[in-house]
CSV table of C-alpha atoms in Angstrom, one decimal:
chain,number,residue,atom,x,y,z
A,1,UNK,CA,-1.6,60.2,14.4
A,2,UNK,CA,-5.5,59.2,14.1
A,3,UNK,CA,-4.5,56.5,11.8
A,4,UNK,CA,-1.6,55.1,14.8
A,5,UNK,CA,-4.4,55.2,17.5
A,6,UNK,CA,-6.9,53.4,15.1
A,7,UNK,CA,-3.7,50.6,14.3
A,8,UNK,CA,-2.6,50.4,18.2
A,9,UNK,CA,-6.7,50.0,18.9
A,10,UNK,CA,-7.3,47.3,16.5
A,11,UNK,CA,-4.0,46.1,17.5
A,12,UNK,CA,-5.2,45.8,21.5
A,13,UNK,CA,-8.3,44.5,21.0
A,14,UNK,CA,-7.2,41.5,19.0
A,15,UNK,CA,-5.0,40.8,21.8
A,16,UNK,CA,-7.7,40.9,24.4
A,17,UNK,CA,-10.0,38.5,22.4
A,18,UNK,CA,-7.6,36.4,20.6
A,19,UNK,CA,-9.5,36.6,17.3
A,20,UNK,CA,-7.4,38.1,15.3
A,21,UNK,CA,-4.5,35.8,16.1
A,22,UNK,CA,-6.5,32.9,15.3
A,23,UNK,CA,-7.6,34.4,12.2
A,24,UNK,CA,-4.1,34.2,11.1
A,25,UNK,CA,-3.5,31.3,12.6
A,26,UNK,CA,-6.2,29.3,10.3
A,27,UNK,CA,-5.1,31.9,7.4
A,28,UNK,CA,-1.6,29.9,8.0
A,29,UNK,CA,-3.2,25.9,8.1
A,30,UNK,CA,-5.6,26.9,4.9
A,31,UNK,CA,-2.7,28.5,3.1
A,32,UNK,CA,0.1,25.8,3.9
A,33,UNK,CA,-1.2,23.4,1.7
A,34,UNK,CA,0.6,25.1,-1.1
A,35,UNK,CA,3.4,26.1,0.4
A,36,UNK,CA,6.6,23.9,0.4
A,37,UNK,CA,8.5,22.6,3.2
A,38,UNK,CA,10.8,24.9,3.2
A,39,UNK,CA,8.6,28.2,3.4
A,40,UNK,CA,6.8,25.8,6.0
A,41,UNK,CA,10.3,26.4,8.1
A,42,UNK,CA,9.2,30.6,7.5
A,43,UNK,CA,6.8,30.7,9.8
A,44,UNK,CA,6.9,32.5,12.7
A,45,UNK,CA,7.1,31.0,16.4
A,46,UNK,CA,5.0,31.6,19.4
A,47,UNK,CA,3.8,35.3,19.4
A,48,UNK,CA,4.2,36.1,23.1
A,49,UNK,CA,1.4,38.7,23.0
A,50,UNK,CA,-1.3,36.0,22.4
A,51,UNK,CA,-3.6,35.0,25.2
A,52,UNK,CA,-1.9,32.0,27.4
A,53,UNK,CA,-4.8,30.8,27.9
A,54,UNK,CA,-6.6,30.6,24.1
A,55,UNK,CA,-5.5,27.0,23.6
A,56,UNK,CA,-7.1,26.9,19.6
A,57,UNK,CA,-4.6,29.4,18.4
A,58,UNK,CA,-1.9,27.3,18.9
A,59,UNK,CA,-3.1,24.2,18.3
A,60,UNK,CA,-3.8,25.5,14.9
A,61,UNK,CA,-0.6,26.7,14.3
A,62,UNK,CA,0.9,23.3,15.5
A,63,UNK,CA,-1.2,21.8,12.8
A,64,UNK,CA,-0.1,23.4,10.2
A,65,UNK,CA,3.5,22.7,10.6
A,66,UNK,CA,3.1,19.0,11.4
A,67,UNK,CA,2.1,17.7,8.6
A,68,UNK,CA,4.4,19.7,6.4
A,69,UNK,CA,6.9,17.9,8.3
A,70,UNK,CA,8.0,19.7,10.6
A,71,UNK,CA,6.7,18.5,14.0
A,72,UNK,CA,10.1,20.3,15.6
A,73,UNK,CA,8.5,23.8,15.2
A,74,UNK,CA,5.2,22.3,15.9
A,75,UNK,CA,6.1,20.6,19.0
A,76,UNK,CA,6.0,24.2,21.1
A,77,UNK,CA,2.5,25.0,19.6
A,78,UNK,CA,0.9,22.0,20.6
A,79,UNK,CA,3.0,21.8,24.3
A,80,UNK,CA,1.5,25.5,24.6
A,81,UNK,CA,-2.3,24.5,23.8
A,82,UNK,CA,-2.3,21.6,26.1
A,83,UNK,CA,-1.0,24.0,28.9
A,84,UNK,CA,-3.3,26.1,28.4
A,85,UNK,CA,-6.4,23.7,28.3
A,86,UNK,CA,-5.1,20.5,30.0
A,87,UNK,CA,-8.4,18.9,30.1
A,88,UNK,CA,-8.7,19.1,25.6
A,89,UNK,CA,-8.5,16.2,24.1
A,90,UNK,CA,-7.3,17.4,21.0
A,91,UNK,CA,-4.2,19.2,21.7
A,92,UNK,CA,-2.7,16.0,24.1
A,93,UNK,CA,-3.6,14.1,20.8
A,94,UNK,CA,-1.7,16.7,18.5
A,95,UNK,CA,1.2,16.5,20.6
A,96,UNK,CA,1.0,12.7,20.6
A,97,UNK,CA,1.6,12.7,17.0
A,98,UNK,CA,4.2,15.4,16.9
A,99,UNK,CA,6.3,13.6,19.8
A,100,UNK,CA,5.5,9.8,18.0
A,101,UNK,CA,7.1,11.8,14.7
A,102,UNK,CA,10.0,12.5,16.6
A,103,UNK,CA,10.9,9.3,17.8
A,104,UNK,CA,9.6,10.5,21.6
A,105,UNK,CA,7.8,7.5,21.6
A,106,UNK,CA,7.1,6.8,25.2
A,107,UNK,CA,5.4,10.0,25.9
A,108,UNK,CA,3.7,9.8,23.1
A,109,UNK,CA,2.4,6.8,24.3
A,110,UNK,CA,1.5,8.0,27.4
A,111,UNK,CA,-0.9,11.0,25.3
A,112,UNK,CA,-2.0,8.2,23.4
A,113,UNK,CA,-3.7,6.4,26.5
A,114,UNK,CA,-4.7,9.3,28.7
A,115,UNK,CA,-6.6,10.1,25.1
A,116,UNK,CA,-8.2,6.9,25.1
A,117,UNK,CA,-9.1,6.6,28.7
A,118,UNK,CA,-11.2,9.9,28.0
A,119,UNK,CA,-12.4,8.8,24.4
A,120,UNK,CA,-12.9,5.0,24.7
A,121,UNK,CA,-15.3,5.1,21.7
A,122,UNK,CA,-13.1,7.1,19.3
A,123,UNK,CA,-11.3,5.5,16.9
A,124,UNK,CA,-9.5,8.2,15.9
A,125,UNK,CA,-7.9,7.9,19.8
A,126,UNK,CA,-7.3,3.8,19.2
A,127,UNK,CA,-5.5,4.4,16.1
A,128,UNK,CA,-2.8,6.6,17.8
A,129,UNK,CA,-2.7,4.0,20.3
A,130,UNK,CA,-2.0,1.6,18.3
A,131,UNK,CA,0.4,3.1,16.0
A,132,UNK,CA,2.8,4.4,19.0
A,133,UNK,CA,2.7,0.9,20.9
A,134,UNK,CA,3.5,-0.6,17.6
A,135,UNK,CA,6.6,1.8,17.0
A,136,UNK,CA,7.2,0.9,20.6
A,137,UNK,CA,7.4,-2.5,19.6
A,138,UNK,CA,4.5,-3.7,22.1
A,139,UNK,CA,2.6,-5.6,19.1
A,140,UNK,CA,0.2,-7.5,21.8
A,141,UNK,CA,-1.5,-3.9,22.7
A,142,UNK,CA,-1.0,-2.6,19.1
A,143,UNK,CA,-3.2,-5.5,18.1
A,144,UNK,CA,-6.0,-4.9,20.9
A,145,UNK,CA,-6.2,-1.6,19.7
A,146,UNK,CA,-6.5,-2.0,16.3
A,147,UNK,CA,-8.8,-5.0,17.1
A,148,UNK,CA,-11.1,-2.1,18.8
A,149,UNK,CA,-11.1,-0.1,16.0
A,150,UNK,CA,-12.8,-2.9,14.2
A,151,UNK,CA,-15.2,-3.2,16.7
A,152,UNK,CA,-16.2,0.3,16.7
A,153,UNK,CA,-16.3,0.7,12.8
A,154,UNK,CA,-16.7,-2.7,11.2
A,155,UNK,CA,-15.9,-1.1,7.7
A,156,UNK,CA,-13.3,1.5,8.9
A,157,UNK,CA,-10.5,1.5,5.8
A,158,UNK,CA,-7.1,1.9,8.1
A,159,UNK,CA,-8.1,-0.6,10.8
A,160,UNK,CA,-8.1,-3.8,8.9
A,161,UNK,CA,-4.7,-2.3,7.1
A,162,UNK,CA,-2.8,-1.3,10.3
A,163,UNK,CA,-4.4,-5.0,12.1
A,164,UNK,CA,-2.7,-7.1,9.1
A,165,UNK,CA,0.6,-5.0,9.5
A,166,UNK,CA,0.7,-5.4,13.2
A,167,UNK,CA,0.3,-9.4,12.9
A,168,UNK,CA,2.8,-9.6,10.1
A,169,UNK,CA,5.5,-7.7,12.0
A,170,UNK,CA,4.7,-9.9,14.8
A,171,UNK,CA,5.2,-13.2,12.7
A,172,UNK,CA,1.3,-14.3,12.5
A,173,UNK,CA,1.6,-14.9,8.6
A,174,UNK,CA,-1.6,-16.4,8.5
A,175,UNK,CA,-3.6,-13.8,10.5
A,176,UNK,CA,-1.8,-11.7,9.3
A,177,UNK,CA,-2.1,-11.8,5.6
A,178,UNK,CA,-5.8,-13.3,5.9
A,179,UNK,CA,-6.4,-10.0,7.4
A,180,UNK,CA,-4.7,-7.9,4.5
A,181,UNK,CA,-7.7,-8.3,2.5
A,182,UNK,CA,-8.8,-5.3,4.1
A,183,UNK,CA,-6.5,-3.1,2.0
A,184,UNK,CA,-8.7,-3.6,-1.0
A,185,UNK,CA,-11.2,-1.4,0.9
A,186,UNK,CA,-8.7,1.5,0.7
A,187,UNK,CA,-9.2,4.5,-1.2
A,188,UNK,CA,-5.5,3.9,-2.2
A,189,UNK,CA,-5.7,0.9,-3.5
A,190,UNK,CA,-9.4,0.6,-5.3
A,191,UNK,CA,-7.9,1.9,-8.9
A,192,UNK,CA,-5.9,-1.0,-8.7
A,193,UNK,CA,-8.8,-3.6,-7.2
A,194,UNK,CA,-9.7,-5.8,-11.0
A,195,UNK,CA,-13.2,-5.8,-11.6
A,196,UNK,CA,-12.3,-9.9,-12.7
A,197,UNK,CA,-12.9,-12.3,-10.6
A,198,UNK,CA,-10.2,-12.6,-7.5
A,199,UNK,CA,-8.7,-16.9,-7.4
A,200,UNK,CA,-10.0,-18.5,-4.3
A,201,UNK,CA,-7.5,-20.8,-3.8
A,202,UNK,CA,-9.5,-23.4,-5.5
A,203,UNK,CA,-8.7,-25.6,-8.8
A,204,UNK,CA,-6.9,-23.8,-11.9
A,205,UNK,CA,-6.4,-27.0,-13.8
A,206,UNK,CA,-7.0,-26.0,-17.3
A,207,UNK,CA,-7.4,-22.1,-16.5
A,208,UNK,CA,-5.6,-19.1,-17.0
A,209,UNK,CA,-4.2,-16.9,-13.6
A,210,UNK,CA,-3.2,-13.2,-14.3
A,211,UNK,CA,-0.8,-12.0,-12.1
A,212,UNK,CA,-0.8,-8.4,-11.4
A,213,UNK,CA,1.6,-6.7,-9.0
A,214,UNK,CA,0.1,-4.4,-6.5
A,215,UNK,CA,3.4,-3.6,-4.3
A,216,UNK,CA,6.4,-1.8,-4.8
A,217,UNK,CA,9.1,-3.6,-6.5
A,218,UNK,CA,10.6,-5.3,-3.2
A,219,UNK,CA,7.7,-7.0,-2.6
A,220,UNK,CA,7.1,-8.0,-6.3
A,221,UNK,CA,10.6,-9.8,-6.1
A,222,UNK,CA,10.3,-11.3,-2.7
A,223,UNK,CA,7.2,-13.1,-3.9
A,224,UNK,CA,7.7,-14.1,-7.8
A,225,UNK,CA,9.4,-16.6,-7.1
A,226,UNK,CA,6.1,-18.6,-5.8
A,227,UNK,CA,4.5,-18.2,-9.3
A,228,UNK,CA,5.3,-21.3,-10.6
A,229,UNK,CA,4.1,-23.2,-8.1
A,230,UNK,CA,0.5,-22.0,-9.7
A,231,UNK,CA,1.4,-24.9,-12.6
A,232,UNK,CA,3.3,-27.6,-10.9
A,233,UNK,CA,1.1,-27.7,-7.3
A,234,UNK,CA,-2.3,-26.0,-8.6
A,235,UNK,CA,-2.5,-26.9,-12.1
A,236,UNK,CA,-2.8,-24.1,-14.0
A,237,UNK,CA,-2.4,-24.0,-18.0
A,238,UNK,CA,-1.3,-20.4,-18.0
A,239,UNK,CA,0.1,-18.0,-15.8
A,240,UNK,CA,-0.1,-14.5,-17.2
């Protein structure tokens, strides 16, 4: 019996303060990592003794299920942090992301700009924005906002990326693929960046070009077909 009172004490004074939900809660994020999708699925809903009102509990359990996709079961975490702390940033953010990976792309959108009204120097916030007006097909704002990614972080890795996208989808080939420079600056893509020197554009008469494809196979098809214009318009010996 002294060992039930002990268990239904512990038990009522991790309700009251919320710690020892949110210790599970992180337990969950930290351990999902190696857990597959599937056992993802597992775990449990909303635990209706939590505090309403401890918005970190379930905005950590929203995050780990989001990005072992599935935002479905995170969508009620995240819908109950931001009720219970309307004014936090990073739950309306959360939910923005959730919603955008459901297809709910207009009120993700609107997350996305209250987010950036009340963080007009994250990029973090700008991202989001433009990634859900993109989806939403609104490629004028997607390009503002990637635009002011770049001018918060000059040397930002994903903002050049997601700026060439943008004016690609949008038919601004020049733009748009002067811009796609920027992907050399990835993480991604540096183990595939030659240490040789990169063609300029200029001369080749009498040089050799290697070629060296950096895409998936569509793109390596689609553009081939342009490597033999190297010899007959640019002049060059060999084309490797």
């Amino acid at each position: 019996e002294k060992k039930k009172a002990k268990k239904r004490e512990r038990e009522g004074n991790e309700e009251g303060n919320g710690e020892g939900e949110a210790d599970r809660s992180h337990g969950a994020l930290a351990a999902l990592g190696g857990r597959s999708r599937r056992r993802a699925s597992a775990l449990p809903r909303p635990d209706r003794r939590a505090r309403p009102d401890n918005h970190a509990i379930y905005n950590n359990m929203g995050a780990a299920l989001n990005p072992a996709g599935r935002p479905d079961l995170a969508l009620p975490y995240y819908r109950r942090a931001v009720a219970a702390e309307p004014e936090s940033v990073g739950p309306r953010m959360n939910l923005a992301r959730a919603l955008r990976n459901l297809g709910q792309i207009e009120e993700s959108e609107a997350l996305a700009r209250w987010v950036v009204e009340r963080q007009p120097d994250s990029t973090e916030a700008w991202q989001l924005l433009g990634l859900v007006t993109r989806d939403a097909r609104k490629l004028n704002d997607a390009t503002r906002a990637f635009a002011k990614m770049l001018d918060l972080d000059s040397k930002h890795e994903e903002a050049g990326f997601e700026l060439a996208f943008t004016l690609l989808l949008g038919g601004d080939l020049r733009r748009g693929f002067d811009a796609y420079e920027a992907r050399w600056r990835m993480k991604r893509a540096r183990t595939l960046n030659p240490t040789t020197p990169k063609w300029d554009g200029g001369d080749l008469r009498g040089k050799t070009i290697w070629v060296r494809g950096e895409q998936g196979f569509g793109d390596a098809i689609q553009f081939i077909r342009y490597l033999r214009r190297l010899k007959t318009e640019r002049g060059a010996d060999r084309v490797v």
